[in-house]
């Protein structure tokens, strides 16, 4: 396992906790609001995959599934990063979710004129979703949870398990 | 990895207290979030209490009753198959095949264009079209084709039995195989045809306005009431759920005393100014001009009024018997057939206000305006302002119309405590100087400059405190199309309510009394314009009197 200087460790940990906080709170807000739905966001999709996202919104059944997966996905990813539990799995999940957001609202030239929802900020090709995705990739490659997090025990338990059955 | 394992194994767990603390280092962060979420929920709850203050109940349009699939079939006749006649027959389930072609093609090119799908999914009203009447051959033939389009198909068919064409509307009304008629002839024929239909025992769906002359207005009311037929008047706004919602907001007195209502017409194209295209097949041999001229008794009432009040300059100018394609297709531009902005467009606005507030006939009407943009020989003004007074309600309703600008102005209800604007959405905003909400404004619970209630049509559960997102979508009419419930055409719902009342009894929401109030109000506005003075309504004598 990579070993870090004290500073490297602290800044990586800070990054993990901040992203974890962001995910967890985004998830909690949605779960706590019974009226929350991704309908508007999906309908506002632009770019290559717009029709795919819009068809998700078009069917009440799929919409309910998408809403559920998004809400609880955000919460679980947030918890995973905050607690340092199965952090690599959490990072991959986060990258996938952010990838979906990025492709449903791609910051391409001209697309900002097409979005109906007001966007926070100005972007050209690179937006916050993409930056957070890369940050999660960094966390995947430079984990901290084996020291600051439950993964220390989780990996211990996971590794012990097969030996038990043998 | 192997090094790490070694480390872990070498470390006795009991001596790893420091490490154990390290593993749980983020738990305080969770605590901080829990505290933050708790505080946030408390804050939101204070906002939600505000929502409870303005809690709205679900509304259902009058036509919301389920359509019985095995309901008795009703045989329909249609009189007048011009622009509105086509729309009405289409809403009843009999679209022109060419329109279906267009919709199918549009859906093929753009998957978001759901007009065809929406149309096909509309529940069938179990109607058949057995008779059509139009005095222009081309329109009559189109009506026959649409009436036979029982499968809602495009030009390829297959089609059902074609309805019979009648050249005279009275022959259609005399037919035994017709139970009910839709009347969509020009304004000067509305009242006469409605009375004749009711006398013939046919149920009537009458397009607005109810009448062309004042004297006939009283007669129509009497005849319809005596006949006992099911009468629906063509203000489909009665089915608009934001209007029903607006009525609830008024009933709950959320706006406080409403002193001023502003309603408008804003159009800016020749079509909107009634300059309709002239059909290439139209000529004296394909149009029955004699029938177009109108009913003799009505024409006499019209001329009597015009002559008695020195308004001869508004009659004609061409002789009534002279064949004229412009007058045939663009009849709304001449008082000889038209009821002007008052009858054509104010009536929709007035009926919405009457539905929401139950204002009834105004105490007075004052108008001004003129032919300011479309100087094409018309006698009917293209700019008109009418102010209606309702002193018993301490209320003025201002109607303001132009046919040469389409700057959007919604219906605005101005109350002392809040104002309500109805356009594609419904928005209530608290007045900064409100007495009722003064303490909440002071405490910062209510922000006067932000919408307090935003109602998005089609949304079932309305929370008073809506998000900016919802507002955004509402204003662009996007959510309306995609909510779980289906999207309906209000004209379809209005016809459906009429049909259901024919089958099961009951009075449609836009009944003869509402129609009478609409017609008198429009006539007051028109007379005020023509005579250049204020018109009053004598409630006891039921008469329009001069100021």
PDB file of N, CA and C in Angstrom, chain B residues 163-201:
ATOM      1  N   UNK B 163     -71.340  10.689 -42.968  1.00  0.00           N
ATOM      2  CA  UNK B 163     -72.586  11.343 -42.561  1.00  0.00           C
ATOM      3  C   UNK B 163     -73.278  11.981 -43.766  1.00  0.00           C
ATOM      4  N   UNK B 164     -74.547  12.297 -43.577  1.00  0.00           N
ATOM      5  CA  UNK B 164     -75.307  12.929 -44.657  1.00  0.00           C
ATOM      6  C   UNK B 164     -75.008  14.426 -44.662  1.00  0.00           C
ATOM      7  N   UNK B 165     -74.901  14.985 -45.848  1.00  0.00           N
ATOM      8  CA  UNK B 165     -74.717  16.430 -45.927  1.00  0.00           C
ATOM      9  C   UNK B 165     -76.062  17.115 -46.088  1.00  0.00           C
ATOM     10  N   UNK B 166     -76.290  18.156 -45.285  1.00  0.00           N
ATOM     11  CA  UNK B 166     -77.492  18.967 -45.414  1.00  0.00           C
ATOM     12  C   UNK B 166     -77.080  20.342 -45.908  1.00  0.00           C
ATOM     13  N   UNK B 167     -77.839  20.864 -46.874  1.00  0.00           N
ATOM     14  CA  UNK B 167     -77.503  22.189 -47.400  1.00  0.00           C
ATOM     15  C   UNK B 167     -78.125  23.280 -46.533  1.00  0.00           C
ATOM     16  N   UNK B 168     -79.224  22.943 -45.866  1.00  0.00           N
ATOM     17  CA  UNK B 168     -79.879  23.919 -44.986  1.00  0.00           C
ATOM     18  C   UNK B 168     -79.861  23.375 -43.568  1.00  0.00           C
ATOM     19  N   UNK B 169     -79.455  24.219 -42.653  1.00  0.00           N
ATOM     20  CA  UNK B 169     -79.314  23.723 -41.280  1.00  0.00           C
ATOM     21  C   UNK B 169     -80.645  23.241 -40.716  1.00  0.00           C
ATOM     22  N   UNK B 170     -81.750  23.861 -41.193  1.00  0.00           N
ATOM     23  CA  UNK B 170     -83.058  23.455 -40.672  1.00  0.00           C
ATOM     24  C   UNK B 170     -83.389  22.010 -41.056  1.00  0.00           C
ATOM     25  N   UNK B 171     -82.904  21.594 -42.228  1.00  0.00           N
ATOM     26  CA  UNK B 171     -83.127  20.197 -42.641  1.00  0.00           C
ATOM     27  C   UNK B 171     -82.344  19.253 -41.733  1.00  0.00           C
ATOM     28  N   UNK B 172     -81.137  19.677 -41.376  1.00  0.00           N
ATOM     29  CA  UNK B 172     -80.340  18.854 -40.454  1.00  0.00           C
ATOM     30  C   UNK B 172     -81.068  18.732 -39.109  1.00  0.00           C
ATOM     31  N   UNK B 173     -81.627  19.858 -38.653  1.00  0.00           N
ATOM     32  CA  UNK B 173     -82.314  19.831 -37.353  1.00  0.00           C
ATOM     33  C   UNK B 173     -83.580  18.984 -37.389  1.00  0.00           C
ATOM     34  N   UNK B 174     -84.147  18.833 -38.598  1.00  0.00           N
ATOM     35  CA  UNK B 174     -85.382  18.053 -38.717  1.00  0.00           C
ATOM     36  C   UNK B 174     -85.111  16.548 -38.798  1.00  0.00           C
ATOM     37  N   UNK B 175     -83.838  16.189 -38.999  1.00  0.00           N
ATOM     38  CA  UNK B 175     -83.520  14.766 -39.186  1.00  0.00           C
ATOM     39  C   UNK B 175     -83.755  13.964 -37.906  1.00  0.00           C
ATOM     40  N   UNK B 176     -84.312  12.749 -38.071  1.00  0.00           N
ATOM     41  CA  UNK B 176     -84.602  11.893 -36.917  1.00  0.00           C
ATOM     42  C   UNK B 176     -83.359  11.231 -36.350  1.00  0.00           C
ATOM     43  N   UNK B 177     -82.347  11.066 -37.221  1.00  0.00           N
ATOM     44  CA  UNK B 177     -81.173  10.312 -36.764  1.00  0.00           C
ATOM     45  C   UNK B 177     -80.088  11.220 -36.167  1.00  0.00           C
ATOM     46  N   UNK B 178     -80.521  12.368 -35.646  1.00  0.00           N
ATOM     47  CA  UNK B 178     -79.566  13.273 -34.979  1.00  0.00           C
ATOM     48  C   UNK B 178     -80.102  13.613 -33.586  1.00  0.00           C
ATOM     49  N   UNK B 179     -79.267  13.359 -32.569  1.00  0.00           N
ATOM     50  CA  UNK B 179     -79.688  13.631 -31.186  1.00  0.00           C
ATOM     51  C   UNK B 179     -79.187  14.981 -30.689  1.00  0.00           C
ATOM     52  N   UNK B 180     -78.021  15.373 -31.186  1.00  0.00           N
ATOM     53  CA  UNK B 180     -77.372  16.540 -30.610  1.00  0.00           C
ATOM     54  C   UNK B 180     -76.593  17.266 -31.692  1.00  0.00           C
ATOM     55  N   UNK B 181     -76.477  18.607 -31.554  1.00  0.00           N
ATOM     56  CA  UNK B 181     -75.744  19.371 -32.575  1.00  0.00           C
ATOM     57  C   UNK B 181     -74.674  20.270 -31.955  1.00  0.00           C
ATOM     58  N   UNK B 182     -73.604  20.367 -32.708  1.00  0.00           N
ATOM     59  CA  UNK B 182     -72.565  21.344 -32.388  1.00  0.00           C
ATOM     60  C   UNK B 182     -72.749  22.504 -33.355  1.00  0.00           C
ATOM     61  N   UNK B 183     -72.868  23.714 -32.805  1.00  0.00           N
ATOM     62  CA  UNK B 183     -73.093  24.881 -33.660  1.00  0.00           C
ATOM     63  C   UNK B 183     -71.833  25.740 -33.680  1.00  0.00           C
ATOM     64  N   UNK B 184     -71.241  25.848 -34.865  1.00  0.00           N
ATOM     65  CA  UNK B 184     -70.008  26.618 -35.009  1.00  0.00           C
ATOM     66  C   UNK B 184     -70.073  27.479 -36.260  1.00  0.00           C
ATOM     67  N   UNK B 185     -71.259  28.002 -36.538  1.00  0.00           N
ATOM     68  CA  UNK B 185     -71.451  28.912 -37.665  1.00  0.00           C
ATOM     69  C   UNK B 185     -70.934  30.295 -37.246  1.00  0.00           C
ATOM     70  N   UNK B 186     -70.915  31.269 -38.165  1.00  0.00           N
ATOM     71  CA  UNK B 186     -70.516  32.624 -37.758  1.00  0.00           C
ATOM     72  C   UNK B 186     -71.440  33.194 -36.681  1.00  0.00           C
ATOM     73  N   UNK B 187     -70.927  34.218 -35.983  1.00  0.00           N
ATOM     74  CA  UNK B 187     -71.621  34.781 -34.816  1.00  0.00           C
ATOM     75  C   UNK B 187     -73.078  35.174 -35.092  1.00  0.00           C
ATOM     76  N   UNK B 188     -73.337  35.734 -36.295  1.00  0.00           N
ATOM     77  CA  UNK B 188     -74.691  36.255 -36.534  1.00  0.00           C
ATOM     78  C   UNK B 188     -75.727  35.143 -36.646  1.00  0.00           C
ATOM     79  N   UNK B 189     -75.265  33.900 -36.703  1.00  0.00           N
ATOM     80  CA  UNK B 189     -76.197  32.776 -36.787  1.00  0.00           C
ATOM     81  C   UNK B 189     -76.361  32.036 -35.452  1.00  0.00           C
ATOM     82  N   UNK B 190     -75.475  32.289 -34.485  1.00  0.00           N
ATOM     83  CA  UNK B 190     -75.448  31.470 -33.257  1.00  0.00           C
ATOM     84  C   UNK B 190     -76.807  31.313 -32.591  1.00  0.00           C
ATOM     85  N   UNK B 191     -77.397  32.466 -32.268  1.00  0.00           N
ATOM     86  CA  UNK B 191     -78.631  32.437 -31.483  1.00  0.00           C
ATOM     87  C   UNK B 191     -79.768  31.771 -32.229  1.00  0.00           C
ATOM     88  N   UNK B 192     -79.926  32.148 -33.500  1.00  0.00           N
ATOM     89  CA  UNK B 192     -81.026  31.609 -34.301  1.00  0.00           C
ATOM     90  C   UNK B 192     -80.923  30.082 -34.380  1.00  0.00           C
ATOM     91  N   UNK B 193     -79.727  29.617 -34.676  1.00  0.00           N
ATOM     92  CA  UNK B 193     -79.543  28.162 -34.817  1.00  0.00           C
ATOM     93  C   UNK B 193     -79.738  27.448 -33.483  1.00  0.00           C
ATOM     94  N   UNK B 194     -79.256  28.057 -32.402  1.00  0.00           N
ATOM     95  CA  UNK B 194     -79.406  27.420 -31.088  1.00  0.00           C
ATOM     96  C   UNK B 194     -80.883  27.283 -30.735  1.00  0.00           C
ATOM     97  N   UNK B 195     -81.656  28.351 -31.022  1.00  0.00           N
ATOM     98  CA  UNK B 195     -83.091  28.298 -30.701  1.00  0.00           C
ATOM     99  C   UNK B 195     -83.796  27.253 -31.560  1.00  0.00           C
ATOM    100  N   UNK B 196     -83.474  27.258 -32.851  1.00  0.00           N
ATOM    101  CA  UNK B 196     -84.117  26.283 -33.740  1.00  0.00           C
ATOM    102  C   UNK B 196     -83.756  24.852 -33.333  1.00  0.00           C
ATOM    103  N   UNK B 197     -82.522  24.657 -32.934  1.00  0.00           N
ATOM    104  CA  UNK B 197     -82.095  23.310 -32.529  1.00  0.00           C
ATOM    105  C   UNK B 197     -82.834  22.868 -31.276  1.00  0.00           C
ATOM    106  N   UNK B 198     -82.928  23.771 -30.293  1.00  0.00           N
ATOM    107  CA  UNK B 198     -83.605  23.417 -29.043  1.00  0.00           C
ATOM    108  C   UNK B 198     -85.085  23.128 -29.312  1.00  0.00           C
ATOM    109  N   UNK B 199     -85.679  23.942 -30.181  1.00  0.00           N
ATOM    110  CA  UNK B 199     -87.095  23.721 -30.516  1.00  0.00           C
ATOM    111  C   UNK B 199     -87.275  22.363 -31.188  1.00  0.00           C
ATOM    112  N   UNK B 200     -86.255  21.938 -31.954  1.00  0.00           N
ATOM    113  CA  UNK B 200     -86.330  20.634 -32.625  1.00  0.00           C
ATOM    114  C   UNK B 200     -85.959  19.496 -31.664  1.00  0.00           C
ATOM    115  N   UNK B 201     -85.685  19.837 -30.408  1.00  0.00           N
ATOM    116  CA  UNK B 201     -85.400  18.807 -29.407  1.00  0.00           C
ATOM    117  C   UNK B 201     -83.980  18.258 -29.464  1.00  0.00           C
TER     118      UNK B 201
END
